[in-house]
Amino acid sequence: MKRHLILVGLPGSGKSTVGKVVAEQLGATFRDLDRMIERREGMPVERIFAERGEPRFRELERNTMAEVLQGEPSVVAPGGGWAAQPGELDKALAAGYVIYLKTSVTTAVERTQLHDYRPLMLTDDPFTRMRELLGEREPFYTRAHSEVAAGPRELADVVHDVVDLARRQAGW
Ligand code: S3P
């Protein structure tokens, strides 16, 4: 039986990029939580943080994930902070197959510098910030069912490993 495939990892680990291609290859629906929240709220994540605060964003994240997990099996890419909320990972571990896209801090910083929509990375010292995030979150990320090396590494190779796990372990 097919189960949700849930990708966790730092900002810049490739959850959205990998997830989209994996979903195409599996013929699955791709759910990008940040984009779903932005569509519903009618504003970008950074504005939700600025105008409503991080706790409200986290609540939207939890609610959206709960809804997604109740739906048909899909490939799910939550934001990097979702998995570090108490109890959230347990729900995902029960409802699907969770993969940690493990990336180096340097790669995560380099990739996030290409975008401007990450409010938690608005800092003068992104390396220290990313190291802190990894320290806080890795105890959660490492509870995933599997880990896939996600960078520095070619997208096609990461996708290959995730698709392989989906087929062997998650019923795809
Ligand atoms: C966040 C990561 C972002 C987004 C929000 C908060 C985080 O998603 O959800 O800015 O707490 O790490 P990405 O992991 O896709 O960057």
Tab-separated table of C-alpha atoms and ligand atoms in Angstrom:
chain	number	residue	atom	x	y	z
A	1	MET	CA	0.000	0.000	0.000
A	2	LYS	CA	1.280	3.469	-0.910
A	3	ARG	CA	2.205	5.776	1.939
A	4	HIS	CA	2.967	9.479	1.974
A	5	LEU	CA	6.581	10.301	1.266
A	6	ILE	CA	7.639	13.156	3.568
A	7	LEU	CA	10.922	14.986	3.019
A	8	VAL	CA	12.563	16.739	5.981
A	9	GLY	CA	15.810	18.672	6.290
A	10	LEU	CA	17.360	22.096	6.582
A	11	PRO	CA	16.340	25.044	4.431
A	12	GLY	CA	18.313	24.542	1.231
A	13	SER	CA	18.454	20.756	1.539
A	14	GLY	CA	16.341	20.505	-1.625
A	15	LYS	CA	13.009	19.336	-0.202
A	16	SER	CA	10.959	21.298	-2.747
A	17	THR	CA	13.243	20.758	-5.731
A	18	VAL	CA	13.763	17.047	-5.083
A	19	GLY	CA	10.142	16.499	-4.055
A	20	LYS	CA	8.759	17.955	-7.285
A	21	VAL	CA	10.891	15.731	-9.518
A	22	VAL	CA	10.328	12.644	-7.354
A	23	ALA	CA	6.566	13.203	-7.529
A	24	GLU	CA	6.740	13.480	-11.340
A	25	GLN	CA	8.662	10.213	-11.572
A	26	LEU	CA	6.266	8.411	-9.225
A	27	GLY	CA	3.130	9.905	-10.806
A	28	ALA	CA	2.264	11.305	-7.369
A	29	THR	CA	0.753	14.601	-6.275
A	30	PHE	CA	3.367	16.980	-4.892
A	31	ARG	CA	2.463	19.044	-1.834
A	32	ASP	CA	4.731	21.955	-0.965
A	33	LEU	CA	3.488	23.158	2.413
A	34	ASP	CA	4.912	26.694	2.210
A	35	ARG	CA	3.324	27.256	-1.193
A	36	MET	CA	-0.030	25.858	0.029
A	37	ILE	CA	0.051	28.195	3.033
A	38	GLU	CA	0.976	31.171	0.839
A	39	ARG	CA	-1.885	30.482	-1.573
A	40	ARG	CA	-4.411	30.198	1.232
A	41	GLU	CA	-3.233	33.208	3.176
A	42	GLY	CA	-2.682	35.305	0.047
A	43	MET	CA	0.787	36.415	1.116
A	44	PRO	CA	4.370	35.124	1.119
A	45	VAL	CA	5.792	33.259	4.124
A	46	GLU	CA	8.024	36.205	5.023
A	47	ARG	CA	4.962	38.470	5.356
A	48	ILE	CA	3.129	35.908	7.479
A	49	PHE	CA	6.165	35.899	9.801
A	50	ALA	CA	6.382	39.703	9.833
A	51	GLU	CA	2.690	40.502	10.232
A	52	ARG	CA	1.317	37.566	12.200
A	53	GLY	CA	4.397	36.142	13.882
A	54	GLU	CA	6.173	32.798	13.820
A	55	PRO	CA	3.734	31.037	16.224
A	56	ARG	CA	0.860	31.701	13.804
A	57	PHE	CA	2.935	30.426	10.882
A	58	ARG	CA	3.744	27.253	12.837
A	59	GLU	CA	0.050	26.736	13.540
A	60	LEU	CA	-0.759	27.085	9.827
A	61	GLU	CA	2.031	24.606	9.106
A	62	ARG	CA	0.668	22.040	11.575
A	63	ASN	CA	-2.897	22.411	10.290
A	64	THR	CA	-1.876	22.129	6.649
A	65	MET	CA	0.241	19.035	7.338
A	66	ALA	CA	-2.618	17.378	9.242
A	67	GLU	CA	-4.880	17.944	6.243
A	68	VAL	CA	-2.309	16.662	3.748
A	69	LEU	CA	-1.670	13.515	5.792
A	70	GLN	CA	-5.384	12.739	5.771
A	71	GLY	CA	-5.543	12.949	1.987
A	72	GLU	CA	-4.420	10.537	-0.745
A	73	PRO	CA	-0.769	9.400	-0.548
A	74	SER	CA	1.495	12.143	-1.917
A	75	VAL	CA	5.017	13.510	-1.872
A	76	VAL	CA	5.188	16.170	0.837
A	77	ALA	CA	7.768	18.925	1.334
A	78	PRO	CA	7.213	20.871	4.569
A	79	GLY	CA	9.396	23.847	5.535
A	80	GLY	CA	12.575	23.044	7.432
A	81	GLY	CA	11.130	24.020	10.813
A	82	TRP	CA	7.996	21.903	10.671
A	83	ALA	CA	9.647	18.647	11.837
A	84	ALA	CA	11.167	20.291	14.910
A	85	GLN	CA	7.797	21.038	16.504
A	86	PRO	CA	6.965	18.666	19.344
A	87	GLY	CA	4.816	15.743	18.216
A	88	GLU	CA	4.738	16.617	14.521
A	89	LEU	CA	7.296	14.091	13.379
A	90	ASP	CA	5.497	11.302	15.240
A	91	LYS	CA	2.385	11.937	13.150
A	92	ALA	CA	4.394	11.823	9.933
A	93	LEU	CA	6.269	8.676	10.986
A	94	ALA	CA	2.917	6.977	11.588
A	95	ALA	CA	1.200	8.227	8.411
A	96	GLY	CA	4.012	7.876	5.917
A	97	TYR	CA	7.619	7.265	5.091
A	98	VAL	CA	9.945	10.058	6.241
A	99	ILE	CA	13.258	10.790	4.499
A	100	TYR	CA	15.907	13.154	5.872
A	101	LEU	CA	17.659	15.019	3.054
A	102	LYS	CA	20.991	15.506	4.742
A	103	THR	CA	23.083	18.394	3.517
A	104	SER	CA	26.202	20.205	4.676
A	105	VAL	CA	25.765	23.573	6.384
A	106	THR	CA	27.822	25.188	3.612
A	107	THR	CA	25.569	23.817	0.856
A	108	ALA	CA	22.434	24.792	2.784
A	109	VAL	CA	23.701	28.364	3.194
A	110	GLU	CA	24.776	28.653	-0.440
A	111	ARG	CA	21.381	27.484	-1.668
A	112	THR	CA	19.347	29.666	0.689
A	113	GLN	CA	21.346	32.738	-0.329
A	114	LEU	CA	19.797	32.356	-3.787
A	115	HIS	CA	16.336	33.133	-2.400
A	116	ASP	CA	14.929	35.903	-0.261
A	117	TYR	CA	11.881	34.265	1.270
A	118	ARG	CA	13.431	32.711	4.367
A	119	PRO	CA	12.806	34.977	7.343
A	120	LEU	CA	14.859	32.825	9.706
A	121	MET	CA	17.917	33.381	7.522
A	122	LEU	CA	17.818	37.183	7.581
A	123	THR	CA	21.089	37.508	9.464
A	124	ASP	CA	24.612	38.856	8.928
A	125	ASP	CA	26.110	35.484	9.752
A	126	PRO	CA	24.169	32.810	7.861
A	127	PHE	CA	26.734	30.067	8.591
A	128	THR	CA	26.396	30.441	12.362
A	129	ARG	CA	22.611	30.658	12.018
A	130	MET	CA	22.430	27.534	9.871
A	131	ARG	CA	24.730	25.663	12.282
A	132	GLU	CA	22.391	26.643	15.136
A	133	LEU	CA	19.348	25.459	13.194
A	134	LEU	CA	21.077	22.153	12.465
A	135	GLY	CA	21.979	21.737	16.156
A	136	GLU	CA	18.379	22.348	17.228
A	137	ARG	CA	16.794	20.253	14.522
A	138	GLU	CA	19.061	17.351	13.744
A	139	PRO	CA	17.761	15.334	16.742
A	140	PHE	CA	14.358	15.482	15.017
A	141	TYR	CA	15.550	14.994	11.434
A	142	THR	CA	17.559	11.889	12.365
A	143	ARG	CA	14.394	10.162	13.556
A	144	ALA	CA	13.337	9.834	9.888
A	145	HIS	CA	12.958	6.332	8.491
A	146	SER	CA	15.910	6.921	6.132
A	147	GLU	CA	18.580	9.466	5.279
A	148	VAL	CA	19.671	10.450	1.782
A	149	ALA	CA	22.816	12.504	1.156
A	150	ALA	CA	21.493	15.667	-0.472
A	151	GLY	CA	24.383	18.017	-0.992
A	152	PRO	CA	26.757	18.813	-2.292
A	153	ARG	CA	25.398	16.267	-4.764
A	154	GLU	CA	23.717	16.147	-8.192
A	155	LEU	CA	19.936	16.516	-8.141
A	156	ALA	CA	19.476	13.428	-10.354
A	157	ASP	CA	21.400	11.252	-7.883
A	158	VAL	CA	19.380	12.484	-4.901
A	159	VAL	CA	16.139	11.944	-6.827
A	160	HIS	CA	17.258	8.443	-7.797
A	161	ASP	CA	17.851	7.458	-4.147
A	162	VAL	CA	14.544	8.920	-2.958
A	163	VAL	CA	12.556	7.232	-5.746
A	164	ASP	CA	14.293	3.949	-4.961
A	165	LEU	CA	13.321	4.211	-1.277
A	166	ALA	CA	9.756	5.145	-2.214
A	167	ARG	CA	9.471	1.991	-4.328
A	168	ARG	CA	11.171	-0.355	-1.899
A	169	GLN	CA	9.814	0.997	1.395
A	170	ALA	CA	6.712	3.092	0.821
A	171	GLY	CA	4.684	1.051	-1.699
A	172	TRP	CA	5.195	3.255	-4.769
B	1	S3P	C1	11.644	27.686	7.737
B	1	S3P	C2	11.947	27.209	6.478
B	1	S3P	C3	11.265	27.682	5.267
B	1	S3P	C4	9.878	28.254	5.599
B	1	S3P	C5	9.986	29.267	6.694
B	1	S3P	C6	10.586	28.695	7.978
B	1	S3P	C7	12.398	27.150	8.886
B	1	S3P	O1	11.141	26.592	4.356
B	1	S3P	O2	8.993	27.253	5.985
B	1	S3P	O3	10.767	30.320	6.216
B	1	S3P	O4	11.963	27.314	10.045
B	1	S3P	O5	13.460	26.512	8.654
B	1	S3P	P1	12.413	25.894	3.630
B	1	S3P	O6	12.926	24.809	4.515
B	1	S3P	O7	11.838	25.360	2.359
B	1	S3P	O8	13.403	26.967	3.401
